[in-house]
Amino acid sequence: AVWKAIHALQAEGYAVLASPNRGYRLADDCDRLSAAGLAAEMRTPVPVYAFDTLDSTNNEARRRVAAGEAAPFVVVAEGQTKGRGRRGHSFFSPQGAGLYMTVALAAGLAVEEALGVTAYAAVCVTDALLRLTGRDARIKWVNDLYWEGRKVCGILTEAVTDLEGGTVDTLLVGIGLNLRPAEPPAAWREVIGSLRCEAPIKNTLGAAIADALLQYSPADTTYLTRYRERSLTLHRRVRCTVGGQSQTGI
């Protein structure tokens, strides 16, 4: 019975070591996402759903909300087949190379009160990365994180709204982190990078980010100080393109 259970775990991608007459143990470098592993690391008890592959964690969270599940909850995946960024752009989500997650927040906020959550999420991620990996990622306004000149994280915030009441019922904060090197499509090779983090950290890192995000309050703007400190674009010349029209400025 134990042998069958171990083989079931190995089939799910867990690295298990065996020793004759002694038994089995999880390999020290096994970095497999699991609902139980992530929930055990979290301070805030909310439902956690882990998948090997999804089209996108935001899509799965939206499906759960549409089916009547109430936020807060967390969705994580080892890979995404249709990872999304802002304005319909795709997000490179190779299997096993990153942490792909969505935190569904019970909002009940006016639309304008929810606008700060993407910036808040960027601070949550940079805080967790610095504390757990030593990587000092920087924020490219508003939703990308860069490290050593390459994009290593994207954040996509979507809202489930009550059109009549003008409020946001649920906020879906999607985060894609490139932890390990993977070969991106040719068009992205000069932009996409990774944190080159080989340590088994996915569950711990996901829990730290989720715990921080679950504390979001639009009334507390103290995070903006850290956002400014970590900004890549503040005080720099930038080009902003909206609707095909470009402008430059500081």
CSV table of C-alpha atoms in Angstrom, one decimal, residues 35-190:
chain,number,residue,atom,x,y,z
A,35,ALA,CA,-2.7,22.8,-1.8
A,36,ALA,CA,-1.7,21.2,1.5
A,37,GLY,CA,1.9,22.5,1.3
A,38,LEU,CA,0.8,26.1,0.6
A,39,ALA,CA,-2.0,26.1,3.1
A,40,ALA,CA,0.4,24.8,5.8
A,41,GLU,CA,2.6,27.9,5.2
A,42,MET,CA,-0.2,30.4,5.3
A,43,ARG,CA,-1.1,32.4,8.3
A,44,THR,CA,-4.6,33.2,6.9
A,45,PRO,CA,-6.8,30.1,6.5
A,46,VAL,CA,-8.5,30.3,3.1
A,47,PRO,CA,-9.3,27.6,0.6
A,48,VAL,CA,-6.3,26.7,-1.7
A,49,TYR,CA,-6.6,24.9,-5.1
A,50,ALA,CA,-3.5,23.6,-6.8
A,51,PHE,CA,-3.3,22.3,-10.3
A,52,ASP,CA,-0.6,20.9,-12.6
A,53,THR,CA,-1.7,22.8,-15.6
A,54,LEU,CA,-4.4,25.4,-16.2
A,55,ASP,CA,-5.4,27.7,-19.1
A,56,SER,CA,-4.8,30.5,-16.6
A,57,THR,CA,-5.2,30.8,-12.8
A,58,ASN,CA,-7.3,34.0,-13.3
A,59,ASN,CA,-9.6,32.1,-15.6
A,60,GLU,CA,-10.0,29.3,-13.0
A,61,ALA,CA,-10.7,31.8,-10.2
A,62,ARG,CA,-13.3,33.5,-12.4
A,63,ARG,CA,-15.0,30.2,-13.1
A,64,ARG,CA,-15.2,29.5,-9.4
A,65,VAL,CA,-16.7,32.9,-8.6
A,66,ALA,CA,-19.2,32.4,-11.4
A,67,ALA,CA,-20.1,29.0,-9.9
A,68,GLY,CA,-20.9,30.7,-6.6
A,69,GLU,CA,-17.7,30.3,-4.6
A,70,ALA,CA,-17.1,33.2,-2.3
A,71,ALA,CA,-13.7,34.9,-2.0
A,72,PRO,CA,-11.2,34.8,-0.5
A,73,PHE,CA,-9.4,31.8,-2.0
A,74,VAL,CA,-6.2,31.0,-3.8
A,75,VAL,CA,-5.5,29.2,-7.1
A,76,VAL,CA,-2.0,28.0,-8.0
A,77,ALA,CA,-0.6,26.1,-11.0
A,78,GLU,CA,2.7,24.6,-12.1
A,79,GLY,CA,2.1,25.8,-15.7
A,80,GLN,CA,-0.4,27.8,-17.8
A,81,THR,CA,-1.3,27.2,-21.4
A,82,LYS,CA,-3.0,30.6,-21.9
A,83,GLY,CA,-1.4,32.9,-19.4
A,84,ARG,CA,-2.6,36.4,-19.9
A,85,GLY,CA,-1.2,39.9,-19.3
A,86,ARG,CA,-2.7,43.3,-19.7
A,87,ARG,CA,-4.6,44.3,-22.8
A,88,GLY,CA,-4.9,40.7,-24.0
A,89,HIS,CA,-1.1,40.1,-24.2
A,90,SER,CA,0.0,36.5,-23.5
A,91,PHE,CA,2.2,35.7,-20.5
A,92,PHE,CA,5.0,33.0,-20.9
A,93,SER,CA,4.2,30.3,-18.3
A,94,PRO,CA,6.4,27.3,-18.9
A,95,GLN,CA,5.6,24.1,-17.0
A,96,GLY,CA,7.5,23.8,-13.7
A,97,ALA,CA,9.6,26.9,-14.2
A,98,GLY,CA,7.6,29.4,-12.2
A,99,LEU,CA,4.9,30.2,-9.7
A,100,TYR,CA,1.6,31.0,-11.2
A,101,MET,CA,-1.2,32.1,-8.8
A,102,THR,CA,-4.3,34.1,-8.4
A,103,VAL,CA,-5.6,35.4,-5.1
A,104,ALA,CA,-9.3,36.1,-5.1
A,105,LEU,CA,-10.1,39.0,-2.7
A,106,ALA,CA,-13.6,39.7,-1.3
A,107,ALA,CA,-13.7,43.4,-2.1
A,108,GLY,CA,-17.0,45.1,-1.8
A,109,LEU,CA,-15.2,48.3,-2.8
A,110,ALA,CA,-16.1,51.3,-5.0
A,111,VAL,CA,-14.2,50.9,-8.3
A,112,GLU,CA,-11.9,53.8,-7.5
A,113,GLU,CA,-11.0,52.2,-4.2
A,114,ALA,CA,-9.8,49.0,-6.0
A,115,LEU,CA,-7.4,50.8,-8.3
A,116,GLY,CA,-4.4,50.6,-6.0
A,117,VAL,CA,-4.4,46.8,-5.6
A,118,THR,CA,-2.0,46.2,-8.5
A,119,ALA,CA,0.6,48.5,-7.1
A,120,TYR,CA,0.0,46.9,-3.7
A,121,ALA,CA,0.5,43.5,-5.2
A,122,ALA,CA,3.8,44.5,-6.7
A,123,VAL,CA,5.0,45.6,-3.3
A,124,CYS,CA,3.8,42.3,-1.7
A,125,VAL,CA,5.8,40.3,-4.3
A,126,THR,CA,9.0,42.4,-4.0
A,127,ASP,CA,8.8,42.2,-0.2
A,128,ALA,CA,8.4,38.4,-0.3
A,129,LEU,CA,11.2,38.0,-2.9
A,130,LEU,CA,13.7,40.1,-1.0
A,131,ARG,CA,12.9,38.3,2.3
A,132,LEU,CA,12.9,34.7,1.0
A,133,THR,CA,15.4,34.8,-1.9
A,134,GLY,CA,17.5,37.9,-1.5
A,135,ARG,CA,16.4,39.1,-5.0
A,136,ASP,CA,15.8,42.8,-5.1
A,137,ALA,CA,13.3,43.1,-7.9
A,138,ARG,CA,12.2,46.5,-9.3
A,139,ILE,CA,8.8,47.6,-10.4
A,140,LYS,CA,8.1,48.8,-13.9
A,141,TRP,CA,4.9,50.7,-13.7
A,142,VAL,CA,2.4,49.4,-13.1
A,143,ASN,CA,2.4,45.6,-13.2
A,144,ASP,CA,5.8,44.2,-14.2
A,145,LEU,CA,8.8,43.3,-12.0
A,146,TYR,CA,12.3,43.3,-13.3
A,147,TRP,CA,15.5,41.8,-12.0
A,148,GLU,CA,18.9,42.3,-13.6
A,149,GLY,CA,17.4,44.1,-16.5
A,150,ARG,CA,14.9,41.3,-17.4
A,151,LYS,CA,11.1,40.9,-16.8
A,152,VAL,CA,10.6,38.2,-14.2
A,153,CYS,CA,7.0,38.8,-13.0
A,154,GLY,CA,3.7,40.0,-14.4
A,155,ILE,CA,0.7,41.0,-12.4
A,156,LEU,CA,-2.9,41.1,-13.8
A,157,THR,CA,-5.7,42.4,-11.7
A,158,GLU,CA,-9.3,41.7,-12.9
A,159,ALA,CA,-12.5,42.7,-11.2
A,160,VAL,CA,-15.9,41.0,-10.9
A,161,THR,CA,-18.2,44.0,-10.6
A,162,ASP,CA,-21.8,44.9,-9.7
A,163,LEU,CA,-22.6,47.2,-12.6
A,164,GLU,CA,-25.8,48.5,-11.0
A,165,GLY,CA,-24.2,49.2,-7.6
A,166,GLY,CA,-20.9,50.5,-9.1
A,167,THR,CA,-18.9,48.3,-6.8
A,168,VAL,CA,-16.2,45.6,-7.1
A,169,ASP,CA,-17.5,42.4,-5.6
A,170,THR,CA,-14.3,40.3,-6.1
A,171,LEU,CA,-10.8,41.2,-7.1
A,172,LEU,CA,-8.7,38.6,-8.9
A,173,VAL,CA,-5.0,39.3,-8.5
A,174,GLY,CA,-3.0,37.1,-10.9
A,175,ILE,CA,0.8,36.8,-10.4
A,176,GLY,CA,3.2,35.0,-12.7
A,177,LEU,CA,6.8,34.6,-11.4
A,178,ASN,CA,9.6,33.2,-13.5
A,179,LEU,CA,11.7,31.4,-10.9
A,180,ARG,CA,13.9,29.2,-13.2
A,181,PRO,CA,15.4,29.6,-16.7
A,182,ALA,CA,13.2,28.5,-19.6
A,183,GLU,CA,13.5,29.1,-23.3
A,184,PRO,CA,11.0,31.8,-24.2
A,185,PRO,CA,9.6,32.5,-27.7
A,186,ALA,CA,12.0,34.2,-30.0
A,187,ALA,CA,10.2,37.5,-29.8
A,188,TRP,CA,10.6,37.7,-26.0
A,189,ARG,CA,14.2,36.5,-25.7
A,190,GLU,CA,15.6,40.0,-25.1
